[in-house]
Coordinates of C-alpha atoms in Angstrom, one line a residue:
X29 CA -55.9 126.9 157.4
X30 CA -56.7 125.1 160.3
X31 CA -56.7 120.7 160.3
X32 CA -60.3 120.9 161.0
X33 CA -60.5 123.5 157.9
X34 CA -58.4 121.2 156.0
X35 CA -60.4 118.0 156.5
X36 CA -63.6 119.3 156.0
X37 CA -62.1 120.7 152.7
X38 CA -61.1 117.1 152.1
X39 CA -64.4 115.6 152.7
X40 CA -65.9 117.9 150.5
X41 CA -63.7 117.3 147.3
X42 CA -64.3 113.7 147.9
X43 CA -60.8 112.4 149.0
X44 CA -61.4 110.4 151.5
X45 CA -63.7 108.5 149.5
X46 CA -61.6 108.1 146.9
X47 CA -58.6 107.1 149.4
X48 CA -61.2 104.8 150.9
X49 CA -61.5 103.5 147.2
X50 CA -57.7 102.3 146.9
X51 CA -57.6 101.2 150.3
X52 CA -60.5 98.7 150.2
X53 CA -59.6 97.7 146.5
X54 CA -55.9 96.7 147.3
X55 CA -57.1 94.9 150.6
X56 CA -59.5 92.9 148.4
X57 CA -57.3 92.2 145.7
X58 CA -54.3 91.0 148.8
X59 CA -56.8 88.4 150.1
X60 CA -58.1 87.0 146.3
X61 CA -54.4 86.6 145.9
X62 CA -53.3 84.9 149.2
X63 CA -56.4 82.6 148.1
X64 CA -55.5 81.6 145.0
X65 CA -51.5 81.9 144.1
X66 CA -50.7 78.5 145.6
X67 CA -53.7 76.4 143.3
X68 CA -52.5 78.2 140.4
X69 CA -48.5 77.8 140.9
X70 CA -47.8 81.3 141.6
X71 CA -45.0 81.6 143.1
X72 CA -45.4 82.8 146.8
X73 CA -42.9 85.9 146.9
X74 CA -45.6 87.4 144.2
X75 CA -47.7 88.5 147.4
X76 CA -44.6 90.3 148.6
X77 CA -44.3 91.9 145.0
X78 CA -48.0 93.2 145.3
X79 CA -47.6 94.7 148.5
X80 CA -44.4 96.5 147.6
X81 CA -46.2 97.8 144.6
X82 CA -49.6 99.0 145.9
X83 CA -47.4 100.9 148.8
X84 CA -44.8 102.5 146.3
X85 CA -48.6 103.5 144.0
X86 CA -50.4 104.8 147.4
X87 CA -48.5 108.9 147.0
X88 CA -48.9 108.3 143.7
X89 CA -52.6 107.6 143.1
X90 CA -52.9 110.5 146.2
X91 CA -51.0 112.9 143.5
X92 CA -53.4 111.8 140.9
X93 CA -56.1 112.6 142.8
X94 CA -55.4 116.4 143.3
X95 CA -54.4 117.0 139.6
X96 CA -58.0 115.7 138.8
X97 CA -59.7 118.4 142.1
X98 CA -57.2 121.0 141.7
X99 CA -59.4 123.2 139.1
X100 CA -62.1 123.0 141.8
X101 CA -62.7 125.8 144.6
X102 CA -65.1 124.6 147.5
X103 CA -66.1 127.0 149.9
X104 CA -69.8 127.4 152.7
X105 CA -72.7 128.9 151.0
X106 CA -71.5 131.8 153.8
X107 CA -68.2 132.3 152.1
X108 CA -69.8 132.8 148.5
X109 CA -69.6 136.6 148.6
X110 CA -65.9 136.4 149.6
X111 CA -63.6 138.6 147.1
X112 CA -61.4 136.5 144.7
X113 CA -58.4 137.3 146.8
X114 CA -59.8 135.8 149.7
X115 CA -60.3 132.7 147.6
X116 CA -56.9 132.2 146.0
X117 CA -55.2 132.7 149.8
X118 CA -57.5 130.1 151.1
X119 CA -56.7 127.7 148.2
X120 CA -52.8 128.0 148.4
X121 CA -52.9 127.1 152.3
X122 CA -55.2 124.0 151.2
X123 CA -52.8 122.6 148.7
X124 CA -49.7 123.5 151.1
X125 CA -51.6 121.4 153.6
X126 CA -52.3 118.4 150.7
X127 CA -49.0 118.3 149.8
X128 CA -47.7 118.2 153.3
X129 CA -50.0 115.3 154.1
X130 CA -48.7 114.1 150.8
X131 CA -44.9 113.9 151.6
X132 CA -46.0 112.3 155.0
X133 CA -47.9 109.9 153.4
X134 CA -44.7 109.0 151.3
X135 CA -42.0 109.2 153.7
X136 CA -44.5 106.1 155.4
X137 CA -44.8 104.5 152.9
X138 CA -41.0 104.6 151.9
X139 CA -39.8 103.6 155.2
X140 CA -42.6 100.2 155.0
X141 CA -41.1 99.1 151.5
X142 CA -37.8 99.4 152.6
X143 CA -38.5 97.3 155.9
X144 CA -40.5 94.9 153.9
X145 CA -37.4 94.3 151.6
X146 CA -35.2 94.1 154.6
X147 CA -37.4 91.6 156.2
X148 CA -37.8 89.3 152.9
X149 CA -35.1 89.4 150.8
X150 CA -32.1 91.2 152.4
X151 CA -31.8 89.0 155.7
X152 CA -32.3 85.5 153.3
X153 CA -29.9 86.5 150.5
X154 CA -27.0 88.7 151.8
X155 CA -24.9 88.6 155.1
X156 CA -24.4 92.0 156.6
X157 CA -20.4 91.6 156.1
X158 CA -19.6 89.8 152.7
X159 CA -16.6 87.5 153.6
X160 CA -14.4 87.0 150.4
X161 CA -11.9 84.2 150.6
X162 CA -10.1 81.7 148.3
X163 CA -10.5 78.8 151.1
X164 CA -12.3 75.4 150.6
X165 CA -15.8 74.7 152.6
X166 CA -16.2 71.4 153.6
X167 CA -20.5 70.6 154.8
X168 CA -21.6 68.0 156.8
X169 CA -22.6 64.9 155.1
X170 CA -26.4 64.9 154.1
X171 CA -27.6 61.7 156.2
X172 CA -30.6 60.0 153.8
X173 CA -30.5 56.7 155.5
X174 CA -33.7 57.7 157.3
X175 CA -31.8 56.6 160.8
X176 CA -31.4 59.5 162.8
X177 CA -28.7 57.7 165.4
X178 CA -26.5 57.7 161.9
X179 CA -26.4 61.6 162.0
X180 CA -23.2 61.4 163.7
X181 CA -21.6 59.7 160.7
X182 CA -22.1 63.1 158.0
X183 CA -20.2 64.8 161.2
X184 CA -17.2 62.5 161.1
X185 CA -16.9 62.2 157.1
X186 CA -16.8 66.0 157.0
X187 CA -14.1 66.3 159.9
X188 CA -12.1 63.7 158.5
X189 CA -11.6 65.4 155.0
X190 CA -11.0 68.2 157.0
X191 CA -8.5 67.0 159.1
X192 CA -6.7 65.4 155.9
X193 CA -6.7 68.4 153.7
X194 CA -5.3 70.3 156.7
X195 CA -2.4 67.6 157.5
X196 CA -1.5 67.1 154.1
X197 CA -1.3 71.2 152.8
X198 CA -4.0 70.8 150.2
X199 CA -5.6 73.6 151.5
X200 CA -7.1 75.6 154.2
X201 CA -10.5 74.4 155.0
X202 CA -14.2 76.6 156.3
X203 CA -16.2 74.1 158.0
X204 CA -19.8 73.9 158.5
X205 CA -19.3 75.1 162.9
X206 CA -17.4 78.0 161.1
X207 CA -20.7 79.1 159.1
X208 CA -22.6 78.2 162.3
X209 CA -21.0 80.2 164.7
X210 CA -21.3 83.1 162.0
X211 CA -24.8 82.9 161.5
X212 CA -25.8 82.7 165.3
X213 CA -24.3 86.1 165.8
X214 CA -26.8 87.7 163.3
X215 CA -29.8 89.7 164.3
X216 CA -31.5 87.8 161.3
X217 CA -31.8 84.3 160.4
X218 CA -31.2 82.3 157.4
X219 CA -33.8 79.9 156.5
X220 CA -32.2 76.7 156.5
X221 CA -32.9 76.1 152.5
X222 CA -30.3 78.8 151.9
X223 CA -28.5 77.9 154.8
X224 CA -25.6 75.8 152.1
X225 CA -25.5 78.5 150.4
X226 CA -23.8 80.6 152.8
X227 CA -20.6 79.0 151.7
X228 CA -20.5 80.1 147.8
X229 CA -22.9 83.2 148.0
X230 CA -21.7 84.8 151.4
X231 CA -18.2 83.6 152.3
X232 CA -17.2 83.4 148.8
X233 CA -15.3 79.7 148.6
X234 CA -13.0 78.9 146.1
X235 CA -14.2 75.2 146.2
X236 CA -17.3 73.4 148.1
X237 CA -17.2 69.7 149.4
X238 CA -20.4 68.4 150.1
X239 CA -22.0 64.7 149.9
X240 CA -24.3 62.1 151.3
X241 CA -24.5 58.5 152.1
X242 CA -27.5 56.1 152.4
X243 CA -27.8 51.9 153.1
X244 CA -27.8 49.9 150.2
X245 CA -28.1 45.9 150.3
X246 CA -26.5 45.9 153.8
X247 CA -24.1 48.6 152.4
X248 CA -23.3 52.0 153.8
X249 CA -22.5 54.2 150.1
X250 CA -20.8 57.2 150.2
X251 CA -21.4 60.3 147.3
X252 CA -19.3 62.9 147.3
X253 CA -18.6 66.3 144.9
X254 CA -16.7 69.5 144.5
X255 CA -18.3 72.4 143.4
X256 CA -16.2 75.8 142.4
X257 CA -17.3 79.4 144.5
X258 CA -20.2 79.7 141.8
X259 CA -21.6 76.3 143.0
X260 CA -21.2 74.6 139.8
X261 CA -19.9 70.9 140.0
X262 CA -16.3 71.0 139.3
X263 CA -15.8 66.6 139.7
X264 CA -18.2 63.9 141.4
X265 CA -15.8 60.9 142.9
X266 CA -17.2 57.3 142.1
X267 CA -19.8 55.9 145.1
X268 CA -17.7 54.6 147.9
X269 CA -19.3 51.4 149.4
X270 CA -18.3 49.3 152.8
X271 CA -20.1 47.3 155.3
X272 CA -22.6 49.5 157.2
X273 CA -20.9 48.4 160.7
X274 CA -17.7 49.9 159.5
X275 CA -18.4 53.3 157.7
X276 CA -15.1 54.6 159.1
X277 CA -13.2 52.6 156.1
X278 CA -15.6 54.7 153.7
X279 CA -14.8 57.7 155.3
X280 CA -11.3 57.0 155.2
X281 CA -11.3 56.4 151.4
X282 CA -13.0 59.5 151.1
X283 CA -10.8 61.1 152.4
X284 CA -7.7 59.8 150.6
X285 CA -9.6 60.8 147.6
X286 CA -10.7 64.3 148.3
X287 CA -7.0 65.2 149.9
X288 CA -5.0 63.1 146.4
X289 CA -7.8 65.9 144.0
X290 CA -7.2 68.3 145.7
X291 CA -3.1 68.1 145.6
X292 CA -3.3 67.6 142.0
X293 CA -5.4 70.4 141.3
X294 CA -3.1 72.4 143.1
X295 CA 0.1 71.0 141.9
X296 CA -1.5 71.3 138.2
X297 CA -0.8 67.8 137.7
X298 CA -4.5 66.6 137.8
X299 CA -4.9 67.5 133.9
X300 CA -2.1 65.4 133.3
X301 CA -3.7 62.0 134.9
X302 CA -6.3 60.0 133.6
X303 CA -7.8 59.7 137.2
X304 CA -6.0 60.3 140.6
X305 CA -3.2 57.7 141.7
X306 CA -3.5 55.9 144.8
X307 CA -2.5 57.7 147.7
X308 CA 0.3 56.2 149.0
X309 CA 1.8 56.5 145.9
X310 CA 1.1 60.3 145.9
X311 CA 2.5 60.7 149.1
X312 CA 5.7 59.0 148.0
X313 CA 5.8 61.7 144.6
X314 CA 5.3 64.5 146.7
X315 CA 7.8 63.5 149.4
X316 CA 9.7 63.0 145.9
X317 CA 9.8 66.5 144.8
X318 CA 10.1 67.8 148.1
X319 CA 14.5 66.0 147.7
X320 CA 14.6 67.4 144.9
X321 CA 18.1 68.0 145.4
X322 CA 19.1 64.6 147.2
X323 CA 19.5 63.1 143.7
X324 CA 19.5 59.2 145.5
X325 CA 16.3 59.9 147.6
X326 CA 14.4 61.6 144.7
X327 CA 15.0 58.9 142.4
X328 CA 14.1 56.0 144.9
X329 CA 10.3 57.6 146.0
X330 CA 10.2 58.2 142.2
X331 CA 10.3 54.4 142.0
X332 CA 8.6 54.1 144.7
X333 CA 5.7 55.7 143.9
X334 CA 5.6 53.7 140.0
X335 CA 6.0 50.7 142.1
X336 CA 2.5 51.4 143.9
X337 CA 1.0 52.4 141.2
X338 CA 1.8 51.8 137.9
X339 CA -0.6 53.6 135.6
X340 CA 1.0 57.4 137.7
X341 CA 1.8 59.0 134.9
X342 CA 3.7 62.0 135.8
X343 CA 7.1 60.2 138.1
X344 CA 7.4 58.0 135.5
X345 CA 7.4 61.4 133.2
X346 CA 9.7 62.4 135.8
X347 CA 12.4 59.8 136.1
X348 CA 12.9 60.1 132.2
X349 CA 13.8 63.8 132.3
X350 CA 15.9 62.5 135.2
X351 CA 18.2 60.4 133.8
X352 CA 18.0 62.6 130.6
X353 CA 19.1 65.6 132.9
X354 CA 21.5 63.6 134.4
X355 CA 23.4 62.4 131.0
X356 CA 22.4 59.0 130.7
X357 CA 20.8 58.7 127.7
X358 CA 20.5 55.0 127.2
X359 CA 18.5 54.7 130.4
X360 CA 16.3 57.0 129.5
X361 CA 15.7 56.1 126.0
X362 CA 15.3 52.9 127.2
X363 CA 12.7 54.4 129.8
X364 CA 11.0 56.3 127.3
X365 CA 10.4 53.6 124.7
X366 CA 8.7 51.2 127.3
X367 CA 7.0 54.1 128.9
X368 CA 5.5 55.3 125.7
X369 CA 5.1 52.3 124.3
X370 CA 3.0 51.0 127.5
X371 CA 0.6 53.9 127.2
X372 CA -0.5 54.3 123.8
X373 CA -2.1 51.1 124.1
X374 CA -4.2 52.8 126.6
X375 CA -6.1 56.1 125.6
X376 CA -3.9 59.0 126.5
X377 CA -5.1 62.7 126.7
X378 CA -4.0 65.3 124.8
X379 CA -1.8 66.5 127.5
X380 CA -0.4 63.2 127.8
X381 CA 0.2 63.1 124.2
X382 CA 2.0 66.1 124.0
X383 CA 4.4 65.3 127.2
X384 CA 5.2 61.6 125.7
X385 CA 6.4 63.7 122.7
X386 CA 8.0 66.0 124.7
X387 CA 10.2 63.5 126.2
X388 CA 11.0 61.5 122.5
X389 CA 12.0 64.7 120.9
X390 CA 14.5 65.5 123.7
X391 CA 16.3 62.3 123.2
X392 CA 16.2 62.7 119.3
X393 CA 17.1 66.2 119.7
X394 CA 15.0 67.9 117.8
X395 CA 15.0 70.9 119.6
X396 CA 12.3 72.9 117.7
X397 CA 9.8 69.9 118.7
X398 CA 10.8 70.3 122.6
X399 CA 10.3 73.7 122.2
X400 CA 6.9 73.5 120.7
X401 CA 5.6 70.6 122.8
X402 CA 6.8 71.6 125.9
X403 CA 4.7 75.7 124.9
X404 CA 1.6 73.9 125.0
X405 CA 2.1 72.5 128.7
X406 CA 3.2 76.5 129.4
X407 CA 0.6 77.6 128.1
X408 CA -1.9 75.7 130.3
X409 CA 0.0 76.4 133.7
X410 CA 2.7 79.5 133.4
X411 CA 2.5 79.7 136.9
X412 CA 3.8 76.4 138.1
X413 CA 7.5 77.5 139.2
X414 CA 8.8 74.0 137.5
X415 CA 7.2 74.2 134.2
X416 CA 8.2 78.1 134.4
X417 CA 11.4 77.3 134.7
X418 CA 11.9 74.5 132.5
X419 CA 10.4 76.9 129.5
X420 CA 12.8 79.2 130.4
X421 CA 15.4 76.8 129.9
X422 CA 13.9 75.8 126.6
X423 CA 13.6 79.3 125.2
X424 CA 16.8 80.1 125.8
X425 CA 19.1 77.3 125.0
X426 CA 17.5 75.1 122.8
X427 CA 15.9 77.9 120.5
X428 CA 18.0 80.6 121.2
X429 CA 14.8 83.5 122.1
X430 CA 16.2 85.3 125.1
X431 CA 13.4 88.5 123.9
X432 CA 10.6 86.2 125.2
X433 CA 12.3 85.2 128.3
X434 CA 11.4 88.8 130.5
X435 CA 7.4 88.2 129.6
X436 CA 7.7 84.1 131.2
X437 CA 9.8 85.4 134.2
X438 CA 7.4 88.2 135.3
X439 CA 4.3 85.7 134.7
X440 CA 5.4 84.0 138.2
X441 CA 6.0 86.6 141.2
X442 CA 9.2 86.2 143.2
X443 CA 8.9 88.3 146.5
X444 CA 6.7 85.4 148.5
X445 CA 9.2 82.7 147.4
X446 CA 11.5 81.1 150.2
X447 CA 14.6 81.8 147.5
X448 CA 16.4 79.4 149.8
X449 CA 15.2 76.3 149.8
X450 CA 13.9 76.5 145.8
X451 CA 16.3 75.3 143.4
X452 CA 14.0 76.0 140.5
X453 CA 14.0 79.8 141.6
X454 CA 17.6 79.9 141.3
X455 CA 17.7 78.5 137.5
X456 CA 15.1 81.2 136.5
X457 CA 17.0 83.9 138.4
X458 CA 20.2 82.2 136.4
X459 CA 18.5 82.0 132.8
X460 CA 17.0 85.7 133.1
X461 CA 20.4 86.9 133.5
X462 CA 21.7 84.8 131.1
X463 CA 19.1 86.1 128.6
X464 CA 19.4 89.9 129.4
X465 CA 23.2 89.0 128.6
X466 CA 22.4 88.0 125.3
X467 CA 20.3 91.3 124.6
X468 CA 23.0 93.2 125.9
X469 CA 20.6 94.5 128.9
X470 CA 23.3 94.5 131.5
X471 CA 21.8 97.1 133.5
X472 CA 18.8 94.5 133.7
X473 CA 21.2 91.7 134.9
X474 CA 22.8 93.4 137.5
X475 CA 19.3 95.1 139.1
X476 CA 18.0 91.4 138.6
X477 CA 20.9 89.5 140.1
X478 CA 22.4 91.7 143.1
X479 CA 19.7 91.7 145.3
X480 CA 19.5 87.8 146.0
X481 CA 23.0 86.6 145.1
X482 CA 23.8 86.8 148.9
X483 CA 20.2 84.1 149.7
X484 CA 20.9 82.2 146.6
X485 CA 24.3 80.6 147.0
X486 CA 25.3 79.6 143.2
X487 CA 28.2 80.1 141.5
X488 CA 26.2 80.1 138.6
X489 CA 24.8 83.6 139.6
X490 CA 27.8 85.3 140.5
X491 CA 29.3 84.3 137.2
X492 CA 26.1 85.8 134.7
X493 CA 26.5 88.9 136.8
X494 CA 30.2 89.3 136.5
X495 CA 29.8 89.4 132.7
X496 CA 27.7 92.5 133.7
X497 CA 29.9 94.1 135.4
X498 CA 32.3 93.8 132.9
X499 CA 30.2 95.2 130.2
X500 CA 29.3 98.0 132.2
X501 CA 32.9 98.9 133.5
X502 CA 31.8 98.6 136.8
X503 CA 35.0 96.6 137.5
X504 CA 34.9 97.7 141.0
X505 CA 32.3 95.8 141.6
X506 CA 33.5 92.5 140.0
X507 CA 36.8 92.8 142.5
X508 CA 34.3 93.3 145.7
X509 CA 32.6 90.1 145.0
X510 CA 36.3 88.6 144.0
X511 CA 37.3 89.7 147.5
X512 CA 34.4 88.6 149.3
X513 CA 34.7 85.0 147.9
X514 CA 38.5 84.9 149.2
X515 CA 37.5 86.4 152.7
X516 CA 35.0 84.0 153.1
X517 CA 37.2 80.8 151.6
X518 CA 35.2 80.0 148.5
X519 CA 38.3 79.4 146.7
X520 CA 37.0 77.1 144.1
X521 CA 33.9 79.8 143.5
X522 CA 36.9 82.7 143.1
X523 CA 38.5 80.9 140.6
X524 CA 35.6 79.9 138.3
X525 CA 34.7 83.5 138.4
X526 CA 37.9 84.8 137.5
X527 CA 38.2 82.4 135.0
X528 CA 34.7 83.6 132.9
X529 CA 35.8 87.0 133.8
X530 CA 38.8 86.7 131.4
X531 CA 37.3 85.0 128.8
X532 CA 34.9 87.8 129.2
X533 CA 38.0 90.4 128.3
X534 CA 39.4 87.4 125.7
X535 CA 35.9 88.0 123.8
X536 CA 35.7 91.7 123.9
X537 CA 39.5 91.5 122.5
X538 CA 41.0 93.2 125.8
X539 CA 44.0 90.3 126.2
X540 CA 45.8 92.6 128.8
X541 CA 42.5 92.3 131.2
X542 CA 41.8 88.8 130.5
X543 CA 45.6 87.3 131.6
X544 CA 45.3 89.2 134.6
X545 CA 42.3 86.7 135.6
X546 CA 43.8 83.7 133.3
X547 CA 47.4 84.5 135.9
X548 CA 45.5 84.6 139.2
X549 CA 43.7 81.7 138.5
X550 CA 47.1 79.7 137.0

């Protein structure tokens, strides 16, 4: 069948009327609601919806329309004596031709809706490469003063928290020029109502810092909040007010604020205080924890930072379990006493609570209450490597449950730790030994221990694994690391070895083995 066969054929089954029908209808229907969906509150993207349906309904209602003509058989008055053969040939080659035109049809209409999606909703909502990433976003200020010249200010604010939580390791930071230069390489643009949004929904922050200021009474006040990758508001600070001449001193603030929260929260001490400390004091803890091992220097910043601010709850939490750690009980029961006594006058959190108890029961040894208060402070942060290792402690030697020891240990990963410079990653290297020991997992032990005994430099190590190697026979080994100690002039280290090695063999009942150690040591 010829197109000009086909058309005519079209024309006289009505079709084109009927197309004409749909076309003129939907047209009409467009412009009524154009009219009429901002009077009545519709929302605007509605129009969008009615184009994308009447386009996905056009093959559809074409369809419709043969099933309702396919029973009828049109043909010229001239063609009426043609045989019924003739008539069932030339009506196959007009439905081929329908439902060619048909597919056509569809395949233009397809490619419109999916343009029209593009166009609308794709290039507004989604980037074309989704950027995951656990950093913070830090926006410009919002400048609501009305003064334009004051732009510059929401600029400086948001470069000065940047600059502090870079300088001060509380994070690693995507600024607003970040999501700028980003967007200008797209072929599509971002209206600028979703344009904040681009932080949480596209480059997937872990936390958002945003604000605004505005002139009050003379006043330039600064508002500022922290919202998690899902945009909800994780904390708003208190307004931060200073002469309008001098918003530099506000921004500073700000900044000592946003950097201080941010440390805690990831320190996991921010639960612990009522509201954050003043910064110079927080600088003085963390340079605190950071001599951990220069007993003198960690004990003075501990002070130091009390000093500055009195209400910090965690040094002075701190400087009891030092002086507990460090034997002197009276100083710390003395500590403990004024320290608890001084803060149930105010209203302490549960968290607070709990630690203060911690602390009492330590000095009145009740070991099962150490054990239990100090679980609930696991429980809220097993992956802080001091806590970690502190419960490990506490499972171990005060309650005597080495089986629960393996589940704490492998709840904190050790392969990114500098094992060098981490004290605390030594004593849970030290207790898991210890702990396999007592389950008689010596295999465990030695697979634990032997790979970082040569980065970790404790005695403490060599002697859990010794008792391994003992109980495995692998006495071989035990002489190696006896040798290596002597070659390399650790005398003192040999001999404290040697003598757990024979009391080792004193405890298994083998005296023969264990005054060969007792002798070399003598």
């Amino acid at each position: 069948m010829s197109l000009r066969d086909f058309l005519k054929e079209c024309n006289d089954r009505g079709v084109f009327k009927r197309l004409s029908i749909y076309i003129v209808s939907s047209w009409v229907v467009l412009q009524v609601l154009v009219a009429i969906y901002s009077p009545l509150g519709i929302p605007e993207i509605s129009v969008t919806y009615l184009i994308l349906v009447l386009l996905i309904g056009f093959p559809i209602y074409i369809y419709a329309n043969w099933r309702s003509q396919e029973h009828l058989i049109l043909t010229d008055p001239d063609d009426i004596q043609l045989e019924e053969e003739v008539l069932k040939v030339k009506r196959k080659q007009f439905k081929s031709m329908y439902f060619k035109s048909l597919t056509l049809i569809s395949i233009i209409s397809l490619v419109a809706v999916v343009i029209i999606i593009k166009n609308r909703f794709i290039s507004e909502n989604f980037l074309p490469e989704l950027i995951e990433t656990d950093k913070i976003a830090v926006l410009n200020f919002d400048n609501d003063t009305g003064d334009e010249e004051l732009d510059i200010v929401g600029k400086m604010a948001a470069d000065w928290v940047i600059d502090g939580i870079t300088n001060y390791g509380a994070g690693e930071v995507i600024s607003s020029d970040v999501v700028d230069d980003y967007l200008s390489m797209l072929s599509t643009q971002v209206s600028p109502k979703k344009r904040n949004d681009v932080f949480t929904t596209f480059f997937k922050t872990e936390k958002l810092i945003k604000g605004s200021y505005v002139i009050q009474d003379d006043k330039m006040v600064f508002r500022c909040i922290i919202q998690d990758g899902k945009g909800q508001n994780i904390t708003a600070f208190e307004p931060i007010e200073c002469q309008k001449d001098n918003a530099l001193s506000c921004i500073e603030e700000l900044k000592q604020k946003v950097v201080v929260y941010l440390g805690l929260t990831e320190d996991r001490s921010l639960g612990i205080e009522r509201k954050p400390p003043d910064f110079e004091a927080y600088q003085k803890f963390l340079l605190s924890k950071d001599n951990y091992d220069d007993v003198d220097l960690y004990l003075r910043l501990l002070n130091e930072a009390i000093a500055l601010d009195s209400t910090y709850f965690e040094p002075q939490l701190l400087r009891v379990q030092h002086y507990y750690n460090s034997g002197d009980f009276k100083v710390a029961d003395s500590l403990i006493k004024s320290f608890s006594q001084e803060n149930r006058l105010n209203k302490l959190s549960d968290r607070q609570k709990v630690l203060l108890n911690f602390c009492e029961a330590l000095l009145t040894g009740k070991n099962n209450r150490v054990y239990q208060n100090f679980k609930y402070e696991f429980d809220i942060t097993p992956k802080h490597l001091e806590t970690n290792s502190t419960y490990m402690v506490l499972s171990l030697q005060y309650v005597n449950k080495p089986e629960i020891l393996e589940d704490a240990f492998e709840k904190l990963p050790m392969e990114d730790l500098n094992l060098e410079d981490c004290v605390f990653c030594s004593f849970r290297y030290f207790t898991m030994g210890m702990a396999y020991n007592e389950l008689g997992e010596y295999d465990k032990t030695i697979a634990l221990l032997e790979p970082v005994i040569n980065i970790i430099e404790a005695t403490y190590l060599k002697r859990t694994l010794s008792r391994a190697y003992i109980e495995t026979g692998r006495e071989d080994k035990l002489d190696k690391l006896l040798q290596d100690l002597d070659l390399s002039d650790r005398l003192e280290d040999k001999y404290t070895i040697s003598l757990h090695a024979g009391l080792t063999h004193l405890v298994n009942g083998e005296s023969n083995k264990a005054n060969e150690f007792f002798e070399s040591v003598i």
